[in-house]
Coordinates of C-alpha atoms in Angstrom, one line a residue:
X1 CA 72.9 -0.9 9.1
X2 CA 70.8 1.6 10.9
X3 CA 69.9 3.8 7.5
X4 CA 69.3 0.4 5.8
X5 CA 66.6 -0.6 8.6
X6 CA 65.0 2.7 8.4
X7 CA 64.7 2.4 4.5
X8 CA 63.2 -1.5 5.1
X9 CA 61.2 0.3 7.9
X10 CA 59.8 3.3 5.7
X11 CA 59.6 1.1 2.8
X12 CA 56.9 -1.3 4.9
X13 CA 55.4 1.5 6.0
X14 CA 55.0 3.3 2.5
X15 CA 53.8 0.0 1.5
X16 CA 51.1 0.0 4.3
X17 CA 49.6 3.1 3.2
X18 CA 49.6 1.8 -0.4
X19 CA 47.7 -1.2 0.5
X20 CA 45.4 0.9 2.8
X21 CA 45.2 3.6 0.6
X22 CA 44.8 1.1 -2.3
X23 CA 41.9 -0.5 -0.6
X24 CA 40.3 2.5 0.3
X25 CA 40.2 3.7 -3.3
X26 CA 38.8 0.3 -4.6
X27 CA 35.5 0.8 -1.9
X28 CA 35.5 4.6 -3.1
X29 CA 35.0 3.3 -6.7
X30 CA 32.8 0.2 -5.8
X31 CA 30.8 3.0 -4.1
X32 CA 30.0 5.3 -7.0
X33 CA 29.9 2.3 -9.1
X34 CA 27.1 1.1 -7.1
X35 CA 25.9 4.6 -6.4
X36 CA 25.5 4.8 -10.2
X37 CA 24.3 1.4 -11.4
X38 CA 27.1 0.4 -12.6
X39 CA 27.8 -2.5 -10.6
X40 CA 26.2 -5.1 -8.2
X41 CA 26.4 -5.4 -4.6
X42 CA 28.2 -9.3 -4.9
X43 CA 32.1 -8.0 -4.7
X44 CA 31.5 -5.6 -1.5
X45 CA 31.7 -6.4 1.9
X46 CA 28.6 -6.3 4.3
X47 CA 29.8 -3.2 5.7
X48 CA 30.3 -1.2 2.5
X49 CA 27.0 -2.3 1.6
X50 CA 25.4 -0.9 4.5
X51 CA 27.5 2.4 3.7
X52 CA 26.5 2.1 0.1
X53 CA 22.7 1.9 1.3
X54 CA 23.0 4.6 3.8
X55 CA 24.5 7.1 1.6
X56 CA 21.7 6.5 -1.3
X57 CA 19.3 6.7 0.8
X58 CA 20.8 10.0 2.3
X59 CA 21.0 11.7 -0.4
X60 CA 17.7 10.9 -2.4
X61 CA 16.1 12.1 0.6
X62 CA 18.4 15.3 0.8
X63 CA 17.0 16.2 -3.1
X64 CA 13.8 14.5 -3.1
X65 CA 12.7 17.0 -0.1
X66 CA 14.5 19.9 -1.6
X67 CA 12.1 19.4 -4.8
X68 CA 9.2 18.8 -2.6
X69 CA 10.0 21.6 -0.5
X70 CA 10.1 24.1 -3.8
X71 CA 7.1 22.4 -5.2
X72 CA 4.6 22.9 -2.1
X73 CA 6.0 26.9 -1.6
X74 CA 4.8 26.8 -5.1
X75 CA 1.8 25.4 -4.6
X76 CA 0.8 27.4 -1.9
X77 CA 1.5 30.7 -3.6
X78 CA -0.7 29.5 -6.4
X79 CA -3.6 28.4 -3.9
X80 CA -3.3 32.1 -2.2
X81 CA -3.8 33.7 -5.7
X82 CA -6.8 31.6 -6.4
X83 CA -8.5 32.6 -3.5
X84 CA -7.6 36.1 -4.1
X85 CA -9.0 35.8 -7.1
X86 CA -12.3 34.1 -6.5
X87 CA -12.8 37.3 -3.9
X88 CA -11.7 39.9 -6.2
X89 CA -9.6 41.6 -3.9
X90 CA -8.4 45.0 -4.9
X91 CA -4.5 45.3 -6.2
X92 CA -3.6 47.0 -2.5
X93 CA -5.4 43.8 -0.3
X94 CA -3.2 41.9 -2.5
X95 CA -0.6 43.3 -1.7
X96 CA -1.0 43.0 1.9
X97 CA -2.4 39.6 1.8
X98 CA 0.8 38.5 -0.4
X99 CA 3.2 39.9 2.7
X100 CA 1.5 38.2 5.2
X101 CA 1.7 35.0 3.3
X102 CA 5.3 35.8 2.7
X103 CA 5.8 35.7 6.7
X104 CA 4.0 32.7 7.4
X105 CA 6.5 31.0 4.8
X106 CA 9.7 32.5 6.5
X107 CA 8.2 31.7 9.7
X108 CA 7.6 27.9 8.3
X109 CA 11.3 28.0 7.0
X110 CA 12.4 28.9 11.0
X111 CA 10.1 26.6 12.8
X112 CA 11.1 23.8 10.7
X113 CA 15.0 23.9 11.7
X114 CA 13.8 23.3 15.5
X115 CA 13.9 20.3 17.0
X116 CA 9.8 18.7 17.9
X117 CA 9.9 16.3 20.7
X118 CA 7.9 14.6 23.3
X119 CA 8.9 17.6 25.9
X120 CA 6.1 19.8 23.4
X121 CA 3.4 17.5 24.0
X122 CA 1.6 16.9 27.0
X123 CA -0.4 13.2 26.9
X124 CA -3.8 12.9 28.0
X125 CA -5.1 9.9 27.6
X126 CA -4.6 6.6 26.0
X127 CA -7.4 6.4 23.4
X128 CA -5.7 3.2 21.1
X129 CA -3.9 0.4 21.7
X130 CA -2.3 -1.9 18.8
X131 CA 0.2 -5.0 18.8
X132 CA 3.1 -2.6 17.8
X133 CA 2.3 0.7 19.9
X134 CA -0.6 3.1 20.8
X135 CA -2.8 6.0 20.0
X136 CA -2.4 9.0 22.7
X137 CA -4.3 11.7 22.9
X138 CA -1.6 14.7 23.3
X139 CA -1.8 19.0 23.3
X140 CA 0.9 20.9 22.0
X141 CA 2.3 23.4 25.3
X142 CA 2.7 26.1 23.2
X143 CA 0.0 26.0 21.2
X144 CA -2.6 24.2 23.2
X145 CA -3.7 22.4 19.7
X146 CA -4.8 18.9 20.8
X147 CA -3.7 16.1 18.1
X148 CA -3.6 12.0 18.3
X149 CA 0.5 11.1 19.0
X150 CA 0.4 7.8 16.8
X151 CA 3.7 5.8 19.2
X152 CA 5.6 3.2 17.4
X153 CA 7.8 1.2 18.8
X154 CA 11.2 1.0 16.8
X155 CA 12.5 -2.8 17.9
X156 CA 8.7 -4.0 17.2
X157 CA 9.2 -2.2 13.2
X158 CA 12.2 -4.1 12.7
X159 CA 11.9 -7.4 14.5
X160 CA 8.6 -7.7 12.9
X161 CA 9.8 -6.3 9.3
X162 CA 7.3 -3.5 9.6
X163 CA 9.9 -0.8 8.5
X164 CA 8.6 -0.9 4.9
X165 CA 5.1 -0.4 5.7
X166 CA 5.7 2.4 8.2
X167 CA 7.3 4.0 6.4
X168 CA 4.8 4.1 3.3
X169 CA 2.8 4.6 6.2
X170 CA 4.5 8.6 6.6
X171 CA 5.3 9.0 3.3
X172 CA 1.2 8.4 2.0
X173 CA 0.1 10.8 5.0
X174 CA 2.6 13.8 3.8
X175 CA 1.8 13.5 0.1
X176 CA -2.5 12.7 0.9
X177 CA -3.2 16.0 1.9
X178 CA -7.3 15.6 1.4
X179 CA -10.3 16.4 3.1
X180 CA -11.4 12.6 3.0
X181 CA -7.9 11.1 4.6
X182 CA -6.9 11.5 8.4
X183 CA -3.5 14.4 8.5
X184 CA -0.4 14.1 9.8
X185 CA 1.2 17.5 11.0
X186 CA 4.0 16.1 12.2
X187 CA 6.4 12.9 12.5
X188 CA 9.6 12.9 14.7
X189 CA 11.3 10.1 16.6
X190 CA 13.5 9.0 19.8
X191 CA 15.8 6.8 20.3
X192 CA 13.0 4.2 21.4
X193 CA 10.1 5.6 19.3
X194 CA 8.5 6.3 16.1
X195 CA 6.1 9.3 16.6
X196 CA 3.3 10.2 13.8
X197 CA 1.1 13.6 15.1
X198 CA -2.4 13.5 13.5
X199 CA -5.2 15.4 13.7
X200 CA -7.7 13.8 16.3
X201 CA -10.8 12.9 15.5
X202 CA -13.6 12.7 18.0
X203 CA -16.1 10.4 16.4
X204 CA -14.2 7.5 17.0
X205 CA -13.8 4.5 14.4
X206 CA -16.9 2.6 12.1
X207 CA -16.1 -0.4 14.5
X208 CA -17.2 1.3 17.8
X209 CA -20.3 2.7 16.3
X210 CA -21.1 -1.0 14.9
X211 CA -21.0 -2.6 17.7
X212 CA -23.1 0.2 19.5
X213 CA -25.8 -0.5 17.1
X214 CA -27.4 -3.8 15.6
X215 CA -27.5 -3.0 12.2
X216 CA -28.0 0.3 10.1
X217 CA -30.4 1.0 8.2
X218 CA -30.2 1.6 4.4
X219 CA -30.0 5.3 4.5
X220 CA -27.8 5.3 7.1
X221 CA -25.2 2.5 5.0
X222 CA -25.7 4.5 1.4
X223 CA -24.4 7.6 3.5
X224 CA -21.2 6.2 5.1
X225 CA -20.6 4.1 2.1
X226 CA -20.8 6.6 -0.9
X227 CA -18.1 9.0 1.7
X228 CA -15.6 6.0 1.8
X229 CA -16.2 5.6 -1.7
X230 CA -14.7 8.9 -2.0
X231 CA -12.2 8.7 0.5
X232 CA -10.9 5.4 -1.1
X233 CA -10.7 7.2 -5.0
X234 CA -8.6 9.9 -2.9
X235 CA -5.9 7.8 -2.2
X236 CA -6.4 5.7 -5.6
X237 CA -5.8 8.9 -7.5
X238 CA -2.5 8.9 -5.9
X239 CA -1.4 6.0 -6.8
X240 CA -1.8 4.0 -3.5
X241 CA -3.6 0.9 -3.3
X242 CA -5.1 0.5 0.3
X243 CA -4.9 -2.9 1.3
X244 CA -6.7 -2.9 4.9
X245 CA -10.0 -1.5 4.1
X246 CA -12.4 -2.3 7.5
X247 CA -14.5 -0.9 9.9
X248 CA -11.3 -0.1 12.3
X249 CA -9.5 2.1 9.4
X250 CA -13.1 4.3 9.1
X251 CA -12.2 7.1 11.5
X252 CA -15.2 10.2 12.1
X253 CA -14.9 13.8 12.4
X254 CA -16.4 15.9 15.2
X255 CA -19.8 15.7 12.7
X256 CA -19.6 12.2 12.3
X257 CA -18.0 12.3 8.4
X258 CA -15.5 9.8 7.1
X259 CA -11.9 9.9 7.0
X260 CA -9.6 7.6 6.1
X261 CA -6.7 6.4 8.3
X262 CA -3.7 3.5 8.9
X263 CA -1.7 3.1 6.0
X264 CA 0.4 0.6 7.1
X265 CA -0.1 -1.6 4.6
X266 CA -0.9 0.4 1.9
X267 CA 1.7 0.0 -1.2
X268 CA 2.2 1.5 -4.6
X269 CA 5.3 3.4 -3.7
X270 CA 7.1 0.1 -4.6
X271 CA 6.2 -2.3 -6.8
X272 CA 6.9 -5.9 -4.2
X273 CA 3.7 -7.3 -2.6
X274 CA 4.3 -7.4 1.1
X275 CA 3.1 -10.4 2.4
X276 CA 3.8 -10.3 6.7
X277 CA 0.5 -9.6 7.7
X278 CA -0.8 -13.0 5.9
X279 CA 1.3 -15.0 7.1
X280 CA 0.0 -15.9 10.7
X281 CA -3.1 -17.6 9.6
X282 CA -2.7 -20.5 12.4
X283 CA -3.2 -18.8 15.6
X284 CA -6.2 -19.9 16.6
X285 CA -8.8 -17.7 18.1
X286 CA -10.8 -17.5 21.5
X287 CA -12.6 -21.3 21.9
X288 CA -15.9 -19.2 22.1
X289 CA -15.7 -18.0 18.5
X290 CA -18.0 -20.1 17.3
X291 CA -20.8 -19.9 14.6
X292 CA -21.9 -23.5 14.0
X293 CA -25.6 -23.9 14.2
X294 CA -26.5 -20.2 14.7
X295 CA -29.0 -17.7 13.5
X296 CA -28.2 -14.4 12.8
X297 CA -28.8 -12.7 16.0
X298 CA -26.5 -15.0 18.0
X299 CA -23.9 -14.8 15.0
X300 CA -23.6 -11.0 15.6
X301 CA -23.9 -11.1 19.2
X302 CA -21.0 -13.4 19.2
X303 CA -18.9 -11.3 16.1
X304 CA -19.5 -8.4 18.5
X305 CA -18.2 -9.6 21.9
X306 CA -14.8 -11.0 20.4
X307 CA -14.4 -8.3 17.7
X308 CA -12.4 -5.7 19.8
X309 CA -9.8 -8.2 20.8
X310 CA -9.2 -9.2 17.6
X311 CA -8.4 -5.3 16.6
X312 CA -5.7 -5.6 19.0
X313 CA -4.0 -8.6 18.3
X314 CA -1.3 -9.5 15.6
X315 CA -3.4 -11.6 13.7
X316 CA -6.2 -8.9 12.9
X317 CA -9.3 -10.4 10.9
X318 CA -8.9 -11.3 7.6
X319 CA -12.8 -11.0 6.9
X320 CA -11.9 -7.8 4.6
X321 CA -9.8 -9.3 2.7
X322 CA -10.2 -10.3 -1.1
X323 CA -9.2 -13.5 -2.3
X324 CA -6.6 -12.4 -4.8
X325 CA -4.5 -10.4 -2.2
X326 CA -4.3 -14.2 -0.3
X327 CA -3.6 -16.2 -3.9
X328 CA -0.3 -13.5 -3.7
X329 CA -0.6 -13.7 -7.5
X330 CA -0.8 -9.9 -8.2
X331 CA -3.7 -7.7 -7.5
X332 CA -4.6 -4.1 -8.2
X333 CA -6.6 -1.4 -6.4
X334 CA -9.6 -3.3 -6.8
X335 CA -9.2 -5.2 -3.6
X336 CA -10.0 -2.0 -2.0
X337 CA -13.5 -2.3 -3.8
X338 CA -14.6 -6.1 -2.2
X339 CA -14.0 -5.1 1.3
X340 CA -15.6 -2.0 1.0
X341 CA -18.6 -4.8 -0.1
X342 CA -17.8 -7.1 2.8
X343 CA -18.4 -3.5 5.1
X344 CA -21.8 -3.3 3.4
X345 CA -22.5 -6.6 4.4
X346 CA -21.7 -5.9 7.8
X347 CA -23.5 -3.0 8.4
X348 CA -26.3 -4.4 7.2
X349 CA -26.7 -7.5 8.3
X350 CA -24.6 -7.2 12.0
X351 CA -21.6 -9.3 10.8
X352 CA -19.1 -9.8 8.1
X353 CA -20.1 -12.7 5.6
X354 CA -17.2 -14.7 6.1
X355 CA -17.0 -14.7 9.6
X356 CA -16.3 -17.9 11.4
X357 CA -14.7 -19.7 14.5
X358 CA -11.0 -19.3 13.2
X359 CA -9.0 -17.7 10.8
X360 CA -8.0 -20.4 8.7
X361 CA -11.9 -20.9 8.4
X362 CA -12.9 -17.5 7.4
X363 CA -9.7 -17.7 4.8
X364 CA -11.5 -21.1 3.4
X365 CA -14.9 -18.8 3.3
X366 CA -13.1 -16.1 1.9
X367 CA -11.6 -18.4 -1.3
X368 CA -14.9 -20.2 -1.5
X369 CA -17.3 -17.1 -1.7
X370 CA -19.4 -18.4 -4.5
X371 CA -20.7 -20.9 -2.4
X372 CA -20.1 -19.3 1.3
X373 CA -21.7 -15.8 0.4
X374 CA -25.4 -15.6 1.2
X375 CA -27.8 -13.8 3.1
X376 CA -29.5 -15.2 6.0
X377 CA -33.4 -14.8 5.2
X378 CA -34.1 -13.6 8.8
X379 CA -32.6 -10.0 8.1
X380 CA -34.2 -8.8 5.2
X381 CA -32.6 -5.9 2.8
X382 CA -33.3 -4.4 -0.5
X383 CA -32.5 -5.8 -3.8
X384 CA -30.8 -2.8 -4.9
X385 CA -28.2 -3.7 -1.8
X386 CA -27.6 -7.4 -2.8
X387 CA -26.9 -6.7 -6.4
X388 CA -24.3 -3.9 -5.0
X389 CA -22.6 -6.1 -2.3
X390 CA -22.5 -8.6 -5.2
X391 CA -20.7 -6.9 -7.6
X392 CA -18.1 -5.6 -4.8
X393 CA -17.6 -9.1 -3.6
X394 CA -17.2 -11.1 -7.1
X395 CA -14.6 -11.9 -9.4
X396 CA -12.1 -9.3 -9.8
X397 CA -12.2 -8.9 -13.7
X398 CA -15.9 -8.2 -13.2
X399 CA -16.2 -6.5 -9.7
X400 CA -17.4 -3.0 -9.8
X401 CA -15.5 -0.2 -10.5
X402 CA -13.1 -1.7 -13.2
X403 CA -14.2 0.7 -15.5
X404 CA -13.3 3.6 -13.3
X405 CA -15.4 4.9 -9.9
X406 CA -18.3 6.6 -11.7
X407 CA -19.7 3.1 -12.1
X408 CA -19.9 2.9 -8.4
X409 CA -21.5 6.0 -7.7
X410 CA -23.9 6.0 -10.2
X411 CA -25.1 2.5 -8.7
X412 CA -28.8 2.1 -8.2
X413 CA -28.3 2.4 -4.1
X414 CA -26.6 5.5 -4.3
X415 CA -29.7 7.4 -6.1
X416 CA -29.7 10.7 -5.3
X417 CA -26.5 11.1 -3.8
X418 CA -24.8 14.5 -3.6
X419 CA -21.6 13.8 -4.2
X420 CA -19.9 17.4 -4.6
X421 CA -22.0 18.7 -1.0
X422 CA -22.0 15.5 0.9
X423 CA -19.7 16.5 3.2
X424 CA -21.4 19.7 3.9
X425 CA -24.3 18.3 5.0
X426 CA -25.1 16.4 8.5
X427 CA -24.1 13.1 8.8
X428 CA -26.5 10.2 9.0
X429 CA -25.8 9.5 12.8
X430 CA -24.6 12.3 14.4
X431 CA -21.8 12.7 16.9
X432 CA -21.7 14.4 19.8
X433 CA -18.5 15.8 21.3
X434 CA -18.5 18.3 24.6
X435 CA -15.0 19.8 24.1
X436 CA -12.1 19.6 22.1
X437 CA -10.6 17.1 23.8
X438 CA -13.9 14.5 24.2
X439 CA -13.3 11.1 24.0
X440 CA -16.2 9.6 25.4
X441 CA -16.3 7.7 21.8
X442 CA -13.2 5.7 22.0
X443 CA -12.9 2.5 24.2
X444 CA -10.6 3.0 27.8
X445 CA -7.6 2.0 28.2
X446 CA -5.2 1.6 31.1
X447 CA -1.5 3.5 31.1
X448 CA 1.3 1.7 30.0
X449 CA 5.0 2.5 29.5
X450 CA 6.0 2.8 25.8
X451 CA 7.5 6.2 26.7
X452 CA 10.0 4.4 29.0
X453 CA 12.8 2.3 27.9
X454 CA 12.0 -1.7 29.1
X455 CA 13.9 -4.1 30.4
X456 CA 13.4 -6.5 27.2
X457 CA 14.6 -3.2 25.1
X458 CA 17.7 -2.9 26.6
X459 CA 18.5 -6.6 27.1
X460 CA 17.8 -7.7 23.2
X461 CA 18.9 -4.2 21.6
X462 CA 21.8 -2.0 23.5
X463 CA 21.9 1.5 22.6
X464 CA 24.8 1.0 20.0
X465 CA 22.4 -1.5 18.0
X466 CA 19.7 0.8 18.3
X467 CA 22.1 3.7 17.1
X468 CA 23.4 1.2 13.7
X469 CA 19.5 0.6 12.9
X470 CA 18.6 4.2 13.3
X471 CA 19.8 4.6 9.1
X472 CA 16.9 2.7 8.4
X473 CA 14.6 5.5 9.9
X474 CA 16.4 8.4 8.4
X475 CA 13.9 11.5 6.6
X476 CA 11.2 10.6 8.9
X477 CA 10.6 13.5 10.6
X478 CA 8.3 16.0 9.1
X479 CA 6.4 19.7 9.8
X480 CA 3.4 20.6 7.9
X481 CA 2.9 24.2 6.9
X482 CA -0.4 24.5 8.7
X483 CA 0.6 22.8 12.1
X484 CA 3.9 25.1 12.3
X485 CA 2.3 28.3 11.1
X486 CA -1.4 28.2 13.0
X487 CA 0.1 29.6 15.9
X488 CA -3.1 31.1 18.0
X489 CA -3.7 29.4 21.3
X490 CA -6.8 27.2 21.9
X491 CA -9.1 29.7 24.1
X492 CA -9.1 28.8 27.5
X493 CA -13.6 28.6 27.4
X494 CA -12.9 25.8 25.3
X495 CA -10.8 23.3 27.3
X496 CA -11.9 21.0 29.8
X497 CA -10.3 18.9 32.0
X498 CA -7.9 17.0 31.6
X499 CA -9.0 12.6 31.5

């Protein structure tokens, strides 16, 4: 009796680990199969899926960095040659030059195995605030580089669906490595936090110096136009179509020269439109934003005093914004193109053409511009710039630059624009800046916890949740070979105190 229960007994058990063994095999194949494309996600459980998901994502991270890795050493070496070359160094500088290089790389290769977190940073100041973090002015202890800390917060990226665009956001900022677009040294994260370190840039944003003056003159607007001409090809040439060309996104050097900066809704790495940030057309704007029966002065006295609140909010402006990016029909790089034209407008009249007392009213403006576009006699400008702001703002399948840029820059305003020097030479307004850390061009802003854990954190996400979405963040942290290897201190003459 006994023997016979223990064979029943081991016979239940052995059938157990059939079933579970069984079962286990059938969501290993479902997994390659899915790994591989060779069947859908439909039979598998949510939880497999998410495994499924992980792992892919895992490892076409694990060999897409290993390739990007090898590629940039590459490129690097080939970059040291060239200068080499173009000096005419003699075989034995070579020599020497090539071993140093070869230690910076091995030093690159040790840095990038430690761990960068808030503890290296020391904040300064708050010098940006947006409706899903903040930009902090930071210095590296060890270094005493000073950088902007870009501070996302992680339940704000997915409640709003934002993980897609941030993360095109990183991914644009590694592979843009150009003179005309803002750089990112480094990206790392928390538990709480998503944290982007970029190079800071002292002249502040084309919206603060707007506002500071009336209107610019036509010199001055051919100069910051024909650089963010430049700086828009940059990240065309790349593949990447913009999206949220304005004044805000215009960020100046310490001499007052364009960059390009917040690619949050920039896409090209994937082929779906995303459509969140248009879809909150109804919130209605201060009562006092209105433009009915007013001349231009009042218009851009009014566009002025409620433009910085609308920088911080959700809703943004959609002023910028072509028409065919709002028909969510399909639309191409040329969208960058009308709201660089709308910006022209802007500068040189004091406000945006389509500006009115709501959003749903500007978005009527914006899909009526044949009839909605004019300028106001009172504020006279040049032929040449109408016909220009024209053909930005116009039809897309006749709007400047279909051809390719050259027709832009060899538009009758930019006559006698030095394209290749430009950058070399001073800018039309130019910046001052008293130390390295000056940011007496940036708006103030009072302290505020992001660093610290809330209450609404904890109570709506517990840290297990937070742990299960952290997948969805995974390859974000990066080191670039510059920021790790430029290792000399700041000199101490050239600090100042701390704001």
């Amino acid at each position: 009796m006994e023997e016979c229960a223990g064979r029943r007994a081991s016979s239940r058990q052995s059938k157990r680990e059939k079933i579970r063994t069984g079962t286990a095999e059938a969501d290993i194949r479902k997994v390659t199969m899915a790994m591989t494309g060779q069947s859908s996600f439909s039979s598998m459980s949510n939880h497999t899926k998410e495994r499924v998901t992980m792992a892919k994502v895992t490892l076409e991270n694990f060999y897409s960095n290993l390739i990007a890795q090898h590629e940039e050493r590459e490129m690097r070496q080939q970059k040291l040659e060239k200068v080499m070359d173009q000096e005419g160094l003699a075989d034995e500088e070579k020599r020497v030059r090539r071993s140093q290089h070869a230690l910076k790389e091995t030093e690159f290769l040790r840095l990038k195995r430690t761990r960068l977190g808030l503890d290296d940073f020391e904040s300064l100041k708050v010098i940006g605030r947006g409706a899903f973090g903040e930009v902090r002015l930071v210095q590296k202890k060890d270094t005493g580089h000073v950088y902007a800390m870009k501070i996302l917060r992680k339940a704000d990226m997915l409640e709003k669906e934002q993980v897609g665009h941030i993360r095109a956001e990183r991914d644009i900022l590694v592979e843009a490595d150009s003179l005309w677009v803002v750089k990112m040294y480094y990206s790392f994260q928390d538990k709480m936090n998503l944290y982007l370190i970029m190079e800071f840039l002292p002249g502040g944003d084309m919206m603060t110096l707007l506002m500071k003056k009336d209107t610019l003159s036509e010199e001055a607007t051919q100069f910051y136009m024909a650089e963010t001409v430049l700086a828009i090809d940059s990240i065309h040439q790349l593949g990447f179509i913009h999206r949220d060309i304005k004044p805000d996104n215009l960020l100046l050097d310490s001499r007052g020269h364009v960059k390009l900066s917040d690619f949050g809704l920039c896409t090209g790495l994937k082929k779906a439109h995303r459509t969140e940030f248009y879809r909150n057309l109804n919130h209605s704007l201060p009562s006092d934003f209105t433009f009915q029966n007013m001349n231009s002065k009042r218009k851009a006295e009014t566009w002025k005093r409620n433009r910085r609140q609308l920088a911080f909010s959700t809703v943004g402006t959609p002023d910028y914004i072509a028409p065919e990016v709002f028909m969510q029909n399909g639309y191409n790089k040329l969208c960058d193109w009308w709201s660089l034209g709308v910006i022209m407008y802007e500068m040189l009249i004091g406000y945006p053409p389509f500006c009115s007392e709501t959003p749903q009213e500007t978005y009527r403006k914006v899909m009526n511009w044949r009839e909605t576009l004019i300028f106001p006699p009172e504020v006279p400008i040049s032929e040449r710039a109408k016909d220009l702001i024209l053909r930005f703002c116009c039809e897309s399948d006749h709007r400047i630059g279909a051809s390719s840029v050259e027709e832009i820059k060899t538009n009758l305003f930019f006559h006698g624009v030095d394209y290749n020097h430009i950058r070399e030479r001073p800018a039309a307004i130019p910046i001052e800046i008293k130390s390295i850390d000056d940011t007496s061009n940036f708006d103030e802003f009072p302290e505020s916890d992001i660093l610290q854990p809330t209450a609404s954190v904890v109570t709506n996400h517990s840290e297990a949740d937070l742990k299960n979405k952290d997948w969805v963040f995974i390859n974000y942290t990066y080191k670039r070979f510059e920021g790790l290897t430029a290792r000399g201190a700041i000199p101490s003459y050239m600090k100042s105190g701390k704001r």
